[in-house]
């Protein structure tokens, strides 16, 4: 299993993403469903803001919208199999988790990773969705956005592909440090292991090896 988990995009380690791929940049599926609760224009801008940096690195970046695959897990598996890299952007972790469930991505993505057919790169919500549980993230992400956006109740389980929680944007100038401190304190009070990631830091999982950079 190969994972590149960041607080914000590549952090300071885009070279490690390229090394994890083990091949020249090719096709990448951009999954932006963490932004589904945003106004349409903001969501479009968010997708563009991720595609452009990927293109500058030499990737052919295309959005794969999970909303088009609701109830079509087999089709989603076939589509994602054509991309060596998944790029899962930030937004609302609870909305992203719900869209993973509705499309079957919560089964398809772990299967593809287990078969080592893809690399998963996710930042902020895209990283947090892989943790064991989303409990505690309600201080930073609003679970009440799930029902009007996705038509289902919030899911509180993560995909469990890493063994601890993630607090992104640690000490970031763009996020309220008090909110993130509450998230971290909540994990600490429950004696749950977690990583805090600044916007420069990443977690790289390559088989059994886990590096926090």
GROMACS .gro file of C-alpha atoms in nm:
model
  213
    1UNK     CA    1   0.000   0.000   0.000
    2UNK     CA    2   0.135   0.340  -0.102
    3UNK     CA    3  -0.004   0.656   0.058
    4UNK     CA    4   0.101   1.020   0.047
    5UNK     CA    5  -0.092   1.209   0.314
    6UNK     CA    6  -0.049   1.581   0.356
    7UNK     CA    7  -0.194   1.880   0.530
    8UNK     CA    8  -0.188   2.094   0.218
    9UNK     CA    9  -0.123   1.959  -0.131
   10UNK     CA   10   0.239   1.842  -0.171
   11UNK     CA   11   0.363   2.002   0.149
   12UNK     CA   12   0.737   2.047   0.113
   13UNK     CA   13   0.784   1.695  -0.028
   14UNK     CA   14   0.658   1.668  -0.384
   15UNK     CA   15   0.974   1.471  -0.459
   16UNK     CA   16   0.855   1.195  -0.226
   17UNK     CA   17   0.526   1.171  -0.413
   18UNK     CA   18   0.710   1.126  -0.741
   19UNK     CA   19   0.941   0.869  -0.582
   20UNK     CA   20   0.642   0.680  -0.442
   21UNK     CA   21   0.498   0.649  -0.791
   22UNK     CA   22   0.820   0.500  -0.920
   23UNK     CA   23   0.738   0.617  -1.272
   24UNK     CA   24   0.720   0.943  -1.467
   25UNK     CA   25   0.405   1.152  -1.404
   26UNK     CA   26   0.107   1.016  -1.594
   27UNK     CA   27  -0.269   1.021  -1.547
   28UNK     CA   28  -0.412   1.129  -1.212
   29UNK     CA   29  -0.773   1.116  -1.095
   30UNK     CA   30  -0.866   1.425  -0.897
   31UNK     CA   31  -1.139   1.355  -0.641
   32UNK     CA   32  -1.285   1.680  -0.513
   33UNK     CA   33  -1.598   1.557  -0.339
   34UNK     CA   34  -1.493   1.703  -0.005
   35UNK     CA   35  -1.601   2.032  -0.165
   36UNK     CA   36  -1.950   1.915  -0.265
   37UNK     CA   37  -2.122   2.132  -0.002
   38UNK     CA   38  -1.962   2.447  -0.142
   39UNK     CA   39  -2.131   2.676  -0.396
   40UNK     CA   40  -2.086   2.545  -0.750
   41UNK     CA   41  -1.850   2.824  -0.854
   42UNK     CA   42  -1.628   2.767  -0.549
   43UNK     CA   43  -1.617   2.396  -0.619
   44UNK     CA   44  -1.512   2.454  -0.981
   45UNK     CA   45  -1.237   2.688  -0.864
   46UNK     CA   46  -1.122   2.429  -0.611
   47UNK     CA   47  -1.089   2.162  -0.878
   48UNK     CA   48  -0.893   2.397  -1.103
   49UNK     CA   49  -0.666   2.498  -0.815
   50UNK     CA   50  -0.560   2.136  -0.778
   51UNK     CA   51  -0.540   2.040  -1.143
   52UNK     CA   52  -0.304   2.324  -1.236
   53UNK     CA   53  -0.023   2.234  -0.988
   54UNK     CA   54  -0.049   1.870  -1.094
   55UNK     CA   55  -0.020   1.968  -1.459
   56UNK     CA   56   0.287   2.176  -1.379
   57UNK     CA   57   0.449   1.860  -1.241
   58UNK     CA   58   0.377   1.684  -1.570
   59UNK     CA   59   0.060   1.495  -1.476
   60UNK     CA   60  -0.248   1.459  -1.693
   61UNK     CA   61  -0.507   1.550  -1.433
   62UNK     CA   62  -0.879   1.476  -1.472
   63UNK     CA   63  -1.160   1.500  -1.221
   64UNK     CA   64  -1.343   1.181  -1.127
   65UNK     CA   65  -1.665   1.299  -0.960
   66UNK     CA   66  -1.793   1.035  -0.717
   67UNK     CA   67  -2.146   1.176  -0.748
   68UNK     CA   68  -2.161   1.020  -1.094
   69UNK     CA   69  -2.092   0.675  -0.951
   70UNK     CA   70  -2.356   0.650  -0.679
   71UNK     CA   71  -2.460   0.285  -0.671
   72UNK     CA   72  -2.206   0.201  -0.944
   73UNK     CA   73  -1.909   0.063  -0.753
   74UNK     CA   74  -1.803  -0.173  -1.031
   75UNK     CA   75  -1.793   0.114  -1.281
   76UNK     CA   76  -1.595   0.323  -1.035
   77UNK     CA   77  -1.344   0.042  -0.987
   78UNK     CA   78  -1.298   0.015  -1.364
   79UNK     CA   79  -1.251   0.392  -1.396
   80UNK     CA   80  -1.005   0.430  -1.109
   81UNK     CA   81  -0.805   0.132  -1.230
   82UNK     CA   82  -0.701   0.345  -1.526
   83UNK     CA   83  -0.517   0.594  -1.306
   84UNK     CA   84  -0.183   0.523  -1.136
   85UNK     CA   85  -0.252   0.806  -0.889
   86UNK     CA   86  -0.558   0.928  -0.698
   87UNK     CA   87  -0.544   1.286  -0.575
   88UNK     CA   88  -0.806   1.353  -0.305
   89UNK     CA   89  -0.836   1.717  -0.206
   90UNK     CA   90  -0.948   1.882   0.115
   91UNK     CA   91  -1.280   2.024   0.223
   92UNK     CA   92  -1.532   1.864   0.457
   93UNK     CA   93  -1.417   1.521   0.574
   94UNK     CA   94  -1.770   1.409   0.660
   95UNK     CA   95  -1.901   1.500   0.315
   96UNK     CA   96  -1.610   1.319   0.152
   97UNK     CA   97  -1.670   1.010   0.367
   98UNK     CA   98  -2.039   1.006   0.271
   99UNK     CA   99  -1.958   1.032  -0.099
  100UNK     CA  100  -1.707   0.749  -0.063
  101UNK     CA  101  -1.986   0.537   0.084
  102UNK     CA  102  -2.249   0.630  -0.175
  103UNK     CA  103  -2.018   0.550  -0.468
  104UNK     CA  104  -1.854   0.243  -0.316
  105UNK     CA  105  -1.515   0.416  -0.309
  106UNK     CA  106  -1.480   0.311   0.054
  107UNK     CA  107  -1.451  -0.047  -0.074
  108UNK     CA  108  -1.297   0.012  -0.418
  109UNK     CA  109  -1.009   0.233  -0.306
  110UNK     CA  110  -0.883  -0.001  -0.028
  111UNK     CA  111  -0.904  -0.294  -0.271
  112UNK     CA  112  -0.697  -0.112  -0.533
  113UNK     CA  113  -0.446  -0.006  -0.270
  114UNK     CA  114  -0.425  -0.357  -0.131
  115UNK     CA  115  -0.346  -0.486  -0.479
  116UNK     CA  116  -0.087  -0.206  -0.519
  117UNK     CA  117  -0.255  -0.087  -0.837
  118UNK     CA  118  -0.271   0.280  -0.735
  119UNK     CA  119  -0.102   0.541  -0.521
  120UNK     CA  120  -0.332   0.744  -0.297
  121UNK     CA  121  -0.238   1.108  -0.237
  122UNK     CA  122  -0.473   1.302  -0.014
  123UNK     CA  123  -0.452   1.624   0.179
  124UNK     CA  124  -0.656   1.763   0.469
  125UNK     CA  125  -0.995   1.588   0.439
  126UNK     CA  126  -0.842   1.360   0.178
  127UNK     CA  127  -0.596   1.239   0.439
  128UNK     CA  128  -0.833   1.237   0.737
  129UNK     CA  129  -1.083   1.009   0.563
  130UNK     CA  130  -0.827   0.725   0.579
  131UNK     CA  131  -0.802   0.734   0.960
  132UNK     CA  132  -0.983   0.490   1.193
  133UNK     CA  133  -1.254   0.732   1.307
  134UNK     CA  134  -1.387   1.078   1.226
  135UNK     CA  135  -1.495   1.142   1.586
  136UNK     CA  136  -1.325   1.460   1.702
  137UNK     CA  137  -1.317   1.625   1.360
  138UNK     CA  138  -1.660   1.779   1.417
  139UNK     CA  139  -1.477   2.067   1.585
  140UNK     CA  140  -1.327   2.162   1.248
  141UNK     CA  141  -1.562   2.007   0.988
  142UNK     CA  142  -1.941   2.035   1.003
  143UNK     CA  143  -2.119   1.696   0.988
  144UNK     CA  144  -2.451   1.878   0.942
  145UNK     CA  145  -2.350   1.949   0.581
  146UNK     CA  146  -2.379   1.581   0.495
  147UNK     CA  147  -2.757   1.535   0.494
  148UNK     CA  148  -2.842   1.828   0.258
  149UNK     CA  149  -2.542   1.754   0.035
  150UNK     CA  150  -2.543   1.374   0.020
  151UNK     CA  151  -2.890   1.271   0.131
  152UNK     CA  152  -2.762   1.036   0.403
  153UNK     CA  153  -2.664   1.071   0.767
  154UNK     CA  154  -2.299   1.139   0.855
  155UNK     CA  155  -2.071   0.839   0.888
  156UNK     CA  156  -1.826   0.849   1.175
  157UNK     CA  157  -1.598   0.565   1.072
  158UNK     CA  158  -1.292   0.632   0.861
  159UNK     CA  159  -1.146   0.384   0.615
  160UNK     CA  160  -0.888   0.273   0.872
  161UNK     CA  161  -0.595   0.254   0.631
  162UNK     CA  162  -0.367   0.428   0.881
  163UNK     CA  163  -0.364   0.355   1.252
  164UNK     CA  164  -0.408   0.704   1.395
  165UNK     CA  165  -0.594   1.029   1.359
  166UNK     CA  166  -0.461   1.329   1.167
  167UNK     CA  167  -0.484   1.695   1.265
  168UNK     CA  168  -0.400   1.891   0.949
  169UNK     CA  169  -0.306   2.259   0.913
  170UNK     CA  170  -0.120   2.256   1.245
  171UNK     CA  171   0.020   2.603   1.317
  172UNK     CA  172  -0.111   2.721   0.981
  173UNK     CA  173  -0.172   3.090   0.927
  174UNK     CA  174  -0.488   3.006   0.732
  175UNK     CA  175  -0.676   2.811   1.001
  176UNK     CA  176  -0.789   2.898   1.352
  177UNK     CA  177  -0.524   2.747   1.581
  178UNK     CA  178  -0.773   2.730   1.870
  179UNK     CA  179  -1.001   2.499   1.672
  180UNK     CA  180  -0.717   2.266   1.579
  181UNK     CA  181  -0.591   2.271   1.936
  182UNK     CA  182  -0.934   2.151   2.051
  183UNK     CA  183  -0.923   1.869   1.798
  184UNK     CA  184  -0.578   1.761   1.920
  185UNK     CA  185  -0.677   1.791   2.287
  186UNK     CA  186  -0.982   1.576   2.221
  187UNK     CA  187  -0.765   1.298   2.079
  188UNK     CA  188  -0.519   1.337   2.366
  189UNK     CA  189  -0.793   1.323   2.631
  190UNK     CA  190  -0.921   0.997   2.479
  191UNK     CA  191  -0.564   0.864   2.463
  192UNK     CA  192  -0.593   0.817   2.088
  193UNK     CA  193  -0.273   0.829   1.882
  194UNK     CA  194  -0.259   1.109   1.626
  195UNK     CA  195  -0.032   1.303   1.398
  196UNK     CA  196  -0.028   1.681   1.378
  197UNK     CA  197   0.079   1.796   1.033
  198UNK     CA  198   0.187   2.144   0.942
  199UNK     CA  199   0.120   2.254   0.585
  200UNK     CA  200   0.478   2.154   0.501
  201UNK     CA  201   0.462   1.804   0.652
  202UNK     CA  202   0.349   1.475   0.499
  203UNK     CA  203   0.307   1.111   0.597
  204UNK     CA  204   0.442   0.864   0.343
  205UNK     CA  205   0.338   0.500   0.364
  206UNK     CA  206   0.526   0.260   0.137
  207UNK     CA  207   0.438  -0.096   0.226
  208UNK     CA  208   0.533  -0.151   0.591
  209UNK     CA  209   0.739   0.168   0.608
  210UNK     CA  210   0.580   0.484   0.751
  211UNK     CA  211   0.770   0.815   0.738
  212UNK     CA  212   0.650   1.141   0.892
  213UNK     CA  213   0.839   1.418   0.717
   0.00000   0.00000   0.00000
